[in-house]
mmCIF file of C-alpha atoms in Angstrom:
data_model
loop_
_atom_site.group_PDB
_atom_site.id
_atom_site.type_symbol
_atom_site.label_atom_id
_atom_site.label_comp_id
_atom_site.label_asym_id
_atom_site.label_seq_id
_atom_site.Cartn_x
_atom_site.Cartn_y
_atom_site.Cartn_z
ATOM 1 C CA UNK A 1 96.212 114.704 134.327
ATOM 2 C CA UNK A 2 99.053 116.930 134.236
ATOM 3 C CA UNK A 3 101.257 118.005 137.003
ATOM 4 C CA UNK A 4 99.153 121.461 138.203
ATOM 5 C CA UNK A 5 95.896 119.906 138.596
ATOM 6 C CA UNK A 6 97.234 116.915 140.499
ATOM 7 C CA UNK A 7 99.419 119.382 142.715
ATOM 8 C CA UNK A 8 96.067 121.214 143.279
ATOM 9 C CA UNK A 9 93.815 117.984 144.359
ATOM 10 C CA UNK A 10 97.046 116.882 146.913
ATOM 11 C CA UNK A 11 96.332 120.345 148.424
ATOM 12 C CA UNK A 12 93.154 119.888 148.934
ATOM 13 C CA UNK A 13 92.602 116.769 149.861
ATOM 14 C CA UNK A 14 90.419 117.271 153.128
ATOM 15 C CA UNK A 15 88.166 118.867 151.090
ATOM 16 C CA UNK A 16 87.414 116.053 148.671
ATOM 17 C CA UNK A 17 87.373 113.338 151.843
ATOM 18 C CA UNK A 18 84.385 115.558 153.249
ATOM 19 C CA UNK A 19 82.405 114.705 149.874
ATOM 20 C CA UNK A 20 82.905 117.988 148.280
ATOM 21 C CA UNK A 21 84.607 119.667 145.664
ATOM 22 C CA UNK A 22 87.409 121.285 146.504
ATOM 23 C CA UNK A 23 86.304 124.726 145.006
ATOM 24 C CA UNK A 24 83.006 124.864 147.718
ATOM 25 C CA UNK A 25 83.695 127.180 151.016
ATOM 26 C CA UNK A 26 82.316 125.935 153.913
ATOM 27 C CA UNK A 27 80.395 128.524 154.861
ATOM 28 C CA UNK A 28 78.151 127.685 151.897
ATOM 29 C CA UNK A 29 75.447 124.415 151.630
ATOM 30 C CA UNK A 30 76.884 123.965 147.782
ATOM 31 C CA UNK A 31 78.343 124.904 144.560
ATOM 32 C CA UNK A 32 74.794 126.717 143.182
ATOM 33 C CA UNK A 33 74.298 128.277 146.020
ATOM 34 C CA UNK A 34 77.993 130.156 146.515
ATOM 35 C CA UNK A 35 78.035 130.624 142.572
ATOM 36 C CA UNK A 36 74.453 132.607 143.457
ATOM 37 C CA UNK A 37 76.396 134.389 146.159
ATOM 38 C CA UNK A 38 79.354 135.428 143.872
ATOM 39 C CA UNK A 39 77.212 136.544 140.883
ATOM 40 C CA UNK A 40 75.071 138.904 143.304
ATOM 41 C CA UNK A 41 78.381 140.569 144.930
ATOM 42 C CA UNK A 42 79.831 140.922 141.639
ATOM 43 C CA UNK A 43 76.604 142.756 140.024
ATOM 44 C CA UNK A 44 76.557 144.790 143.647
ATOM 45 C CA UNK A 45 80.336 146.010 142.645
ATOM 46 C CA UNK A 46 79.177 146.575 138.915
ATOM 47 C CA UNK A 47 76.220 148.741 139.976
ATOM 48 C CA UNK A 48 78.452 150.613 142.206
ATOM 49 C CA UNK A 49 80.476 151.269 139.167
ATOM 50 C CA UNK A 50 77.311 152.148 136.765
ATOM 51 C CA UNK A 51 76.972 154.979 139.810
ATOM 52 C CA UNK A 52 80.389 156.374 139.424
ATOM 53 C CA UNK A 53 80.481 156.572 135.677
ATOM 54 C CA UNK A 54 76.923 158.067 135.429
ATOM 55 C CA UNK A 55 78.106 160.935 137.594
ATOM 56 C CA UNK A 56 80.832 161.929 134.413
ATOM 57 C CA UNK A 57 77.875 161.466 132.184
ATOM 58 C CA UNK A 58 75.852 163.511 134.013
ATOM 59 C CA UNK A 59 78.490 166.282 134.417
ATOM 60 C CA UNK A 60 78.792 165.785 130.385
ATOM 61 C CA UNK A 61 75.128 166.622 129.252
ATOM 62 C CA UNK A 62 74.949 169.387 132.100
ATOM 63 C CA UNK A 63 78.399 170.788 130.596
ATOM 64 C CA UNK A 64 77.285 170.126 127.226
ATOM 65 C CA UNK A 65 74.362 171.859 127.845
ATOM 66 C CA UNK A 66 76.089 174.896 129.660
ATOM 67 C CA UNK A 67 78.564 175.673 126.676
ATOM 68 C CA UNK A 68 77.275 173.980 123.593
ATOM 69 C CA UNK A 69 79.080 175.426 121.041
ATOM 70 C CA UNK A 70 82.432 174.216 122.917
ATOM 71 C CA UNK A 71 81.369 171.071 123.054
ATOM 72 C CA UNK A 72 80.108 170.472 119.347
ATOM 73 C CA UNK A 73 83.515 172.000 118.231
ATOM 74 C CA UNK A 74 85.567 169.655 120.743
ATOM 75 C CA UNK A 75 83.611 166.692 119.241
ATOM 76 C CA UNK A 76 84.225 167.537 116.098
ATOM 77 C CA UNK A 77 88.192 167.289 116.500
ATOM 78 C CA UNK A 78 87.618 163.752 117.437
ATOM 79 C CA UNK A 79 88.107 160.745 114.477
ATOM 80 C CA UNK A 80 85.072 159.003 114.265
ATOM 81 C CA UNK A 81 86.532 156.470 111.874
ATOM 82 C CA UNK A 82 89.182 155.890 115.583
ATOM 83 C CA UNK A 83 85.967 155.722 117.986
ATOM 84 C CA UNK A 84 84.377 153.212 115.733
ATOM 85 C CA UNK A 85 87.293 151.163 115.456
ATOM 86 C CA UNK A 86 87.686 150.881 119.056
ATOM 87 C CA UNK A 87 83.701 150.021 119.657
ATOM 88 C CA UNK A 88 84.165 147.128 117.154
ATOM 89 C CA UNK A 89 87.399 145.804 118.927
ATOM 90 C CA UNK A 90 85.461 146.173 121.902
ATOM 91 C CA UNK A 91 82.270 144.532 120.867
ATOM 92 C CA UNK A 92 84.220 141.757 119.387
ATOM 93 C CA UNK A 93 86.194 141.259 122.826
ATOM 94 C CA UNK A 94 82.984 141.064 124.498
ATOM 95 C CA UNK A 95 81.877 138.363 121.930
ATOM 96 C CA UNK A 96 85.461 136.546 122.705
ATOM 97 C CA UNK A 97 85.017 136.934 126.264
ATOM 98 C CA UNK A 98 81.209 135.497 126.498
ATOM 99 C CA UNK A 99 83.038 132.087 124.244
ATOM 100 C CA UNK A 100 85.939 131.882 127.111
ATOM 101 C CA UNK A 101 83.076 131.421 129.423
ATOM 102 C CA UNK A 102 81.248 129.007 127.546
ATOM 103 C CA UNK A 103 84.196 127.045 127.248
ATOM 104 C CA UNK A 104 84.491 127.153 131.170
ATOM 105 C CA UNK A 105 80.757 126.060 131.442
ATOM 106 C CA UNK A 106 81.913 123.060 129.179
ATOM 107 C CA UNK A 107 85.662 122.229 130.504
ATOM 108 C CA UNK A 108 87.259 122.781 127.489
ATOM 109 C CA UNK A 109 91.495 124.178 128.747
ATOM 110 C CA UNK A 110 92.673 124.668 125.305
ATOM 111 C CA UNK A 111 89.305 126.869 123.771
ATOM 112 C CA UNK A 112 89.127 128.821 127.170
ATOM 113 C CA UNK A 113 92.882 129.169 126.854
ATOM 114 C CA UNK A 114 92.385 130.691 123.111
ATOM 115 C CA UNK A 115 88.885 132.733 123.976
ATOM 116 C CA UNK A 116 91.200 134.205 126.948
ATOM 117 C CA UNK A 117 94.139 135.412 124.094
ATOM 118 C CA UNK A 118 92.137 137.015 121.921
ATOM 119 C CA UNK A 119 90.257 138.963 124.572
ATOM 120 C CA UNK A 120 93.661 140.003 125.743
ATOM 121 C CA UNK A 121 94.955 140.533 121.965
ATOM 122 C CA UNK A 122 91.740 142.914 121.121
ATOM 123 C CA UNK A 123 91.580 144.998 124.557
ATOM 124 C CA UNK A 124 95.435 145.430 123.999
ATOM 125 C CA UNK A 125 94.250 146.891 120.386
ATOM 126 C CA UNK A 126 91.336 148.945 121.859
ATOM 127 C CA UNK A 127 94.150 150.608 124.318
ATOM 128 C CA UNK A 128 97.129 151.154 120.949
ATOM 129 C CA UNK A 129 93.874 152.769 119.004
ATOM 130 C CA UNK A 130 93.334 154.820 122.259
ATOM 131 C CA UNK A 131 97.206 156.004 122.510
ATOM 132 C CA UNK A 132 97.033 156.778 118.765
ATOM 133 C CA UNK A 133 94.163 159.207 119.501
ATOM 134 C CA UNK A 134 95.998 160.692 122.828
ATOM 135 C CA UNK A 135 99.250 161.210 121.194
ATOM 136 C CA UNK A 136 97.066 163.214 117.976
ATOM 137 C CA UNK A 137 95.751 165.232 121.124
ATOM 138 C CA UNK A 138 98.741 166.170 122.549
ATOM 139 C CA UNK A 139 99.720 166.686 119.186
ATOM 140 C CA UNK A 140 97.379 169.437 118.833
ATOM 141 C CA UNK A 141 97.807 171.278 122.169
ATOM 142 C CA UNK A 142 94.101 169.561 123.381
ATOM 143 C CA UNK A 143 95.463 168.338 126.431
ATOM 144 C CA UNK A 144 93.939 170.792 129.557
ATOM 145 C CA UNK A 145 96.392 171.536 132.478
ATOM 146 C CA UNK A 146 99.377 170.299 130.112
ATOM 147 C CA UNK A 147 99.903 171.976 127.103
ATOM 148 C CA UNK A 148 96.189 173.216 126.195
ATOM 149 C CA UNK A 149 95.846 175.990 123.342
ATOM 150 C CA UNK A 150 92.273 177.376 122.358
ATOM 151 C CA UNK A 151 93.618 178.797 119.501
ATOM 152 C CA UNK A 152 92.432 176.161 117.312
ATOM 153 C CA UNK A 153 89.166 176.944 117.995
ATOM 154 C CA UNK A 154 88.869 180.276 117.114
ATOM 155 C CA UNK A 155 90.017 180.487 113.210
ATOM 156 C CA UNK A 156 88.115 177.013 112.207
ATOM 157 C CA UNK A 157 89.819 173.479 111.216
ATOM 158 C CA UNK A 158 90.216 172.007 107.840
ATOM 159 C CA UNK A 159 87.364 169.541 108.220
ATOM 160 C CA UNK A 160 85.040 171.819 110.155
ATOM 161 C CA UNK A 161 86.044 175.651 108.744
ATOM 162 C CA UNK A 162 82.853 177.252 110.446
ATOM 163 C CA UNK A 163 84.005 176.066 114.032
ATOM 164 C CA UNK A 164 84.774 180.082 114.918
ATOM 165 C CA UNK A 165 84.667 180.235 118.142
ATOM 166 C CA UNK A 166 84.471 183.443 120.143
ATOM 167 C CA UNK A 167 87.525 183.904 122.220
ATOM 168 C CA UNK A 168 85.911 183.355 125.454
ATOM 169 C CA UNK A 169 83.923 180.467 124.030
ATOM 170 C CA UNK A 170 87.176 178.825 122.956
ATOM 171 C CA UNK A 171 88.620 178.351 125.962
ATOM 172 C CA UNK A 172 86.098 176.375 127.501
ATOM 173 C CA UNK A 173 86.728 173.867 124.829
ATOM 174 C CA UNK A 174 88.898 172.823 128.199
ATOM 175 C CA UNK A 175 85.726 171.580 129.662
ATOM 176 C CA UNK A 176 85.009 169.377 127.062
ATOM 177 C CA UNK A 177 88.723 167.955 127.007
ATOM 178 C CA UNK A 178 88.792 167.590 130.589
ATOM 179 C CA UNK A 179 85.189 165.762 130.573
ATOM 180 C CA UNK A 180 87.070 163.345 127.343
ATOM 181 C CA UNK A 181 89.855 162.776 129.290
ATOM 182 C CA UNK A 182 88.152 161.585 132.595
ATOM 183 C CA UNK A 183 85.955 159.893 130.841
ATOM 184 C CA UNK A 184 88.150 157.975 128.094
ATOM 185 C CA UNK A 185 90.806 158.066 130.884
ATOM 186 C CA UNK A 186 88.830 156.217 133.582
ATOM 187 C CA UNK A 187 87.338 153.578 130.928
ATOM 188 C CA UNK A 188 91.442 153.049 129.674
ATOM 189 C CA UNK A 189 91.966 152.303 133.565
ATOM 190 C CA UNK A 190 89.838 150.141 134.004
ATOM 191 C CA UNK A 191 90.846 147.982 130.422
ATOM 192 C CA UNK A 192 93.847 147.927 131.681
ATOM 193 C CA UNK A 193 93.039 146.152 135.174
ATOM 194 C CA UNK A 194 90.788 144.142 133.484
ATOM 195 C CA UNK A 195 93.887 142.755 130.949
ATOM 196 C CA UNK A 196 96.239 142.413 133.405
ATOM 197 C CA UNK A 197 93.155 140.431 135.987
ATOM 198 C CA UNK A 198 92.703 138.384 132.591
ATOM 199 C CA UNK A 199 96.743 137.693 132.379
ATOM 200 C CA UNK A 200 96.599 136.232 136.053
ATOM 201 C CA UNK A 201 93.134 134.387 134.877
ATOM 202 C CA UNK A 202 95.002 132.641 131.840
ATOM 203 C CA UNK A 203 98.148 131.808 134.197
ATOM 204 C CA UNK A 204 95.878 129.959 136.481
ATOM 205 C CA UNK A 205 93.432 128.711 133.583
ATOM 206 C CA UNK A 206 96.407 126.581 132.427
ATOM 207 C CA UNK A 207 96.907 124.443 135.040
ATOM 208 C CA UNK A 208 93.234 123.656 134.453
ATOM 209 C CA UNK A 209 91.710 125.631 137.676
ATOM 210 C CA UNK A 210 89.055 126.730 135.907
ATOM 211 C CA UNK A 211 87.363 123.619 133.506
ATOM 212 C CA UNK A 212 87.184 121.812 136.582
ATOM 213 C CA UNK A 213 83.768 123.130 137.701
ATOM 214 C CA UNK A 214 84.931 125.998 139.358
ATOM 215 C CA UNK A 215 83.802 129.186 136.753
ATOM 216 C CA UNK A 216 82.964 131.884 139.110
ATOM 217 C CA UNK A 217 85.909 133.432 138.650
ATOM 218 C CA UNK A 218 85.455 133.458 134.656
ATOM 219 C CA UNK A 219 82.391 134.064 134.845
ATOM 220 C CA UNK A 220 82.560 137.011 137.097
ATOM 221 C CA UNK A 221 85.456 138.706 135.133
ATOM 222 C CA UNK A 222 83.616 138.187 132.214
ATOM 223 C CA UNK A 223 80.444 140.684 133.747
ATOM 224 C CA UNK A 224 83.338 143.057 134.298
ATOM 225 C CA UNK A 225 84.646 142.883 130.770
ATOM 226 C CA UNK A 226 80.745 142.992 129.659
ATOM 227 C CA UNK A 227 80.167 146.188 131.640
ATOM 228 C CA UNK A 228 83.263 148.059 130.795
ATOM 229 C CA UNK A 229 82.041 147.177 126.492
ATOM 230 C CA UNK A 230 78.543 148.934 128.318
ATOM 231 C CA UNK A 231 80.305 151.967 129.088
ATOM 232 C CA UNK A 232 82.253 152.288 125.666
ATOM 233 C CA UNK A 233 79.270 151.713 124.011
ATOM 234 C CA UNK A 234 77.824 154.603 125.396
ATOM 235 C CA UNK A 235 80.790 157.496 125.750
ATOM 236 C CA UNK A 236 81.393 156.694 121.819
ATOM 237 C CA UNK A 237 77.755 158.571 120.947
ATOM 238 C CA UNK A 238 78.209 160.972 123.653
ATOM 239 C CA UNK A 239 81.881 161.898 122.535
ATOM 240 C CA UNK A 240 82.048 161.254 118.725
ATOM 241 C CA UNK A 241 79.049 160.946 117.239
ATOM 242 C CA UNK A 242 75.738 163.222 118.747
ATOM 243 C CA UNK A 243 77.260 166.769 117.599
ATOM 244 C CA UNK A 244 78.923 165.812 114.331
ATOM 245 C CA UNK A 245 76.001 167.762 112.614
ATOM 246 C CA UNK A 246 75.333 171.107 115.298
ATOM 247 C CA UNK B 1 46.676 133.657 167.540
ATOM 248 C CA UNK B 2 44.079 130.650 169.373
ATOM 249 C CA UNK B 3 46.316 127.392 170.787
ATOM 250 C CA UNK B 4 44.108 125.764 169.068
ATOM 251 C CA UNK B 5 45.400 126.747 165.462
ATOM 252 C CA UNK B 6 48.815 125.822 166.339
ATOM 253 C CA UNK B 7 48.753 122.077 166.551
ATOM 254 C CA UNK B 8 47.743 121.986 163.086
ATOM 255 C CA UNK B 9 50.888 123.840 161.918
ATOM 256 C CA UNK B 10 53.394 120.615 161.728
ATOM 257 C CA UNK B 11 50.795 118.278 160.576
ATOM 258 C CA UNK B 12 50.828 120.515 157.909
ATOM 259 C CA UNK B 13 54.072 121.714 157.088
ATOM 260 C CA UNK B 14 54.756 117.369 156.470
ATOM 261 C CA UNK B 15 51.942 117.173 153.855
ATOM 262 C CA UNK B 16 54.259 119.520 151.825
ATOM 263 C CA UNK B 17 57.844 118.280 152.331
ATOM 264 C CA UNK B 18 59.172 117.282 149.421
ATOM 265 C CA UNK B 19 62.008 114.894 148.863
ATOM 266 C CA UNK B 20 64.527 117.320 146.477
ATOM 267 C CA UNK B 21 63.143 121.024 146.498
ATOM 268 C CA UNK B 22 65.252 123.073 143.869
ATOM 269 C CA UNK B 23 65.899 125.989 145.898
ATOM 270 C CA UNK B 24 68.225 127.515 143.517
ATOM 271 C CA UNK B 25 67.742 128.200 139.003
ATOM 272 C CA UNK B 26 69.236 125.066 136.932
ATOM 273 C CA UNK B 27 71.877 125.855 135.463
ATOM 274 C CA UNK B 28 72.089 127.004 131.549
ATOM 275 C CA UNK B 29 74.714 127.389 129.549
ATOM 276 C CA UNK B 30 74.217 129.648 126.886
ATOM 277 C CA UNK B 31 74.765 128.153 123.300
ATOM 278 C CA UNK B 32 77.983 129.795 120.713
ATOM 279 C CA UNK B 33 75.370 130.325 118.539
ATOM 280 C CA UNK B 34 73.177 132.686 120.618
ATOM 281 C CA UNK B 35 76.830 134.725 121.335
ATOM 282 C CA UNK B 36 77.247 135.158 117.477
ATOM 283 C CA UNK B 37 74.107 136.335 116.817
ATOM 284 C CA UNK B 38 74.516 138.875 119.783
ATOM 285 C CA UNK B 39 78.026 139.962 118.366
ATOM 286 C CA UNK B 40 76.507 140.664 114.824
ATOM 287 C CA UNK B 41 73.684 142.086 116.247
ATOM 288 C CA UNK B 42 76.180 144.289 117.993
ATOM 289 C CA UNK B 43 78.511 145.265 114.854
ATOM 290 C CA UNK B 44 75.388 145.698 112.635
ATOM 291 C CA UNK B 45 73.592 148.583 115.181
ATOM 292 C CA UNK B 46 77.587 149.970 115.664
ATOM 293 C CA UNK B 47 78.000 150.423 111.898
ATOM 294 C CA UNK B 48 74.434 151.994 111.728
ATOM 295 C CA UNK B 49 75.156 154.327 114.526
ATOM 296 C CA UNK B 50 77.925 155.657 112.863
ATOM 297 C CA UNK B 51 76.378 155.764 109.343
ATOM 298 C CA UNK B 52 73.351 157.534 110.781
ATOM 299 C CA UNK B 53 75.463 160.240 112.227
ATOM 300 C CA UNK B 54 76.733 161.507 108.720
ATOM 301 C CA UNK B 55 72.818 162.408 108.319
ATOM 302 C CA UNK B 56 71.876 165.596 109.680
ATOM 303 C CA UNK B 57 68.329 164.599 112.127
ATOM 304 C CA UNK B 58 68.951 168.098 113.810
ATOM 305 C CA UNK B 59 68.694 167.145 117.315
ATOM 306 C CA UNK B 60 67.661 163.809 116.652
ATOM 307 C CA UNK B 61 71.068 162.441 116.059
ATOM 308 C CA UNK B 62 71.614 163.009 119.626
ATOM 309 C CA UNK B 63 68.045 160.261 120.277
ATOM 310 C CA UNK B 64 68.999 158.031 117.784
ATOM 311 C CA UNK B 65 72.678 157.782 118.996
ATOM 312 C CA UNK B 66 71.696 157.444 122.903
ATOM 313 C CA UNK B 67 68.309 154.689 121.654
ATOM 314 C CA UNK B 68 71.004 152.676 119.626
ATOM 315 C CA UNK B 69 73.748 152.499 122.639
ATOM 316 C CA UNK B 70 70.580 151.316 124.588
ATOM 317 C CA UNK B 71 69.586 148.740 122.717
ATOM 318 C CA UNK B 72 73.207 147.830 122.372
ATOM 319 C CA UNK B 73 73.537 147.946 126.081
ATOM 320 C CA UNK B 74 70.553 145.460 126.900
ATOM 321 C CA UNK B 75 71.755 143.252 124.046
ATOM 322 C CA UNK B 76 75.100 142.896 126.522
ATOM 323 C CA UNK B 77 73.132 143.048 130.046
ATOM 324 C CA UNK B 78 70.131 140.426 128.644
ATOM 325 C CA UNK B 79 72.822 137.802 126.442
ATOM 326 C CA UNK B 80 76.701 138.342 127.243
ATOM 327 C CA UNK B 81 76.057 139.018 130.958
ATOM 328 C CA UNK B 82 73.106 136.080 131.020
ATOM 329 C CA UNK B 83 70.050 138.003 132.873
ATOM 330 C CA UNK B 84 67.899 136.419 130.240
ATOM 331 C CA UNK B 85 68.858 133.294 132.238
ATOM 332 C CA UNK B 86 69.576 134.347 135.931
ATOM 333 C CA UNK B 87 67.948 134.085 138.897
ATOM 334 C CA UNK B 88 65.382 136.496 140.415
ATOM 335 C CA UNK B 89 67.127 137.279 142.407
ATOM 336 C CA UNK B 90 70.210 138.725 140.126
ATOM 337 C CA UNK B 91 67.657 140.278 137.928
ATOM 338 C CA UNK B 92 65.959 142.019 140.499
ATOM 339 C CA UNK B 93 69.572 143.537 141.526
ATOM 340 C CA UNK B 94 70.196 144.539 138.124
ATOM 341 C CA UNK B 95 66.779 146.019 137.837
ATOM 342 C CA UNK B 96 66.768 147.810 141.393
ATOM 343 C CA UNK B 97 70.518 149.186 140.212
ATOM 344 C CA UNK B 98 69.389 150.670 136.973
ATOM 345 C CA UNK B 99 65.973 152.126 138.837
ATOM 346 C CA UNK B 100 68.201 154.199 140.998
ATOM 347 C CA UNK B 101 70.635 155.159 138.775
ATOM 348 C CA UNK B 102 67.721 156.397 136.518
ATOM 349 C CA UNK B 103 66.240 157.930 139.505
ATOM 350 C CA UNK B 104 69.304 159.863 140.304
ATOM 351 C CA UNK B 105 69.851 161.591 136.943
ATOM 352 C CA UNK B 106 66.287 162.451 136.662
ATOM 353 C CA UNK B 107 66.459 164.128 139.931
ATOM 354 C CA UNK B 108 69.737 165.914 138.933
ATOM 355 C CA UNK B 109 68.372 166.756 135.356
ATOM 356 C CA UNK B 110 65.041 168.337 137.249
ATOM 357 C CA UNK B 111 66.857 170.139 139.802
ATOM 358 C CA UNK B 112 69.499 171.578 136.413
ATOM 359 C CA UNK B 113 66.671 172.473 134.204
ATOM 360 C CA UNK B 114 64.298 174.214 136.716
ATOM 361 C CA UNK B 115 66.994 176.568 139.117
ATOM 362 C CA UNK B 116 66.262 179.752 136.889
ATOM 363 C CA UNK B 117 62.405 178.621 135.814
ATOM 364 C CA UNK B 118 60.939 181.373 134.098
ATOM 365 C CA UNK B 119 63.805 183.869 134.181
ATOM 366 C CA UNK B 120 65.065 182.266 130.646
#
């Protein structure tokens, strides 16, 4: 037993005289029944988030309805070979993530310990992949309210030479951008509070708080991880892939 | 109610006590193996999303795309996120959550489609 864990159970001592782990609340009859409790606020908080996010991607098909041809030639400046990078990172943190939790569920420190730094390793590559894009953005004057040029769009691009946009019709190529940067913006936010939640997870995984019994917290941050792969999985269509052909 | 009725109630109620009712699901951990089959699952319907975009389907790209992400997305919710193996209780959140959400952007979509019926 090493020096965390035993610094831990001095701590909470009272707790284990009353015949309880030292994890249970008191307000709760037992473990099952406050890991019940946890799991049902924590899909409460994710559906609140499903509502949030489904109000950009309802703005997107309206707006995508509203000036088509702005949004098929937005689209098609993206790099699908980027958005399909980053949904494979994703899908393989996810993947990662669900193993960190199985090796809660079985008390294993050093695989949780691992699952945990290669979640952290591939959402920090999803978010470089994500900059790269940005930065080619910026790059080309696609950033709305910054440095935004519609010129682009009305003499055609090298992969996409019939994108000739009427002059009016170019400039709301800003909707679109605006739309990809809430959207891609919002979903970077929220990778980067879940890595840094996961760095404070991993601090307090190695002193063995978690392989004790105690996995809500694991297991709840792993539903948040889960859901935030959900979203990703769904702007990458919406953004890269449904107008490559219009 | 008759007075009658009520003396039966606890004479009752003790011919069903039992001596360790499991008021919550047992608990079930979800095996490696069912996580890598979900992952490959996952990279196999990515890769074909993406191949199946360089064909032109008109605007069936657009169905295929948004079918794929949803199998993709209960893949996640029903294995990764355990609802295959939750309670009723979780499920029936999830499942409420989703309802409403669907509910919502039909609404929205009706109220979009229909403000300038028949003046197209």
């Amino acid at each position: 037993m090493d020096s965390h864990t035993l610094a831990a159970q001095t701590a909470e001592t009272p707790h284990l005289e009353l015949g309880h782990p030292p994890f249970l609340r008191h307000h709760f009859e037992n473990v099952a029944q406050q890991r019940e409790a946890a799991t049902f606020g924590m899909w409460l908080f994710l559906l609140t988030e499903i509502m949030f996010f489904g109000g950009l991607f309802c703005a997107y098909l309206i707006f995508r309805n509203w000036y088509y041809p702005a949004f098929v030639a937005g689209s098609h400046s993206l790099h699908i070979w980027a958005g399909t990078l980053n949904t494979t990172l994703l899908i393989i943190s996810s993947f990662t993530m669900a193993m960190a939790v199985h090796a809660a569920e079985t008390r294993n420190r050093k695989p949780l310990l691992r699952w945990m730094i290669l979640t952290i390793i591939l959402g920090c590559g999803f978010l470089c992949v994500k900059a790269y894009e940005w930065h080619d953005e910026w790059v080309e004057h696609h950033v709305p309210g910054l440095n935004f040029s519609p010129v682009g769009f009305e003499h055609g691009t090298k992969a996409y030479p019939d994108d000739k946009l009427a002059p009016d019709m170019a400039e709301k190529t800003q909707v679109y951008f605006s739309l990809y940067f809430a959207m891609t913006g919002m979903h970077a936010l929220h990778m980067i509070i879940g890595i840094s939640l996961l760095i404070f997870l991993l601090i307090r995984a190695r002193g063995g708080a978690y392989t004790a019994g105690h996995i809500a917290p694991i297991e709840n941050f792993g539903l948040y991880w889960h859901f935030v792969d959900i979203v990703w999985i769904f702007l990458f269509p919406l953004l890269y892939l449904i107008s490559r052909h219009q | 109610m008759a007075p009658s009725h009520s003396s039966d109630a606890p004479h009752h109620q003790h011919l069903h006590i039992e001596p360790s009712e499991p008021t919550h699901h047992e608990e079930h951990i979800v095996s490696p193996k069912v996580y890598m089959v979900i992952g490959a699952c996952l990279l196999v319907l990515t890769a074909s999303t993406t191949a199946i975009s360089y064909v032109d389907l008109g605007s069936f790209n657009a169905v295929v795309a948004l079918a794929i992400a949803c199998i993709k997305m209960s893949l996640v919710v029903l294995f990764f996120m355990h609802i295959k193996y939750s309670s009723r209780l979780t499920m029936l959140t999830v499942a409420a959550g989703f309802f409403t959400f669907l509910v919502l952007i039909t609404m929205t979509m009706t109220d979009y489609i229909s403000r300038a019926w028949g003046r197209w």
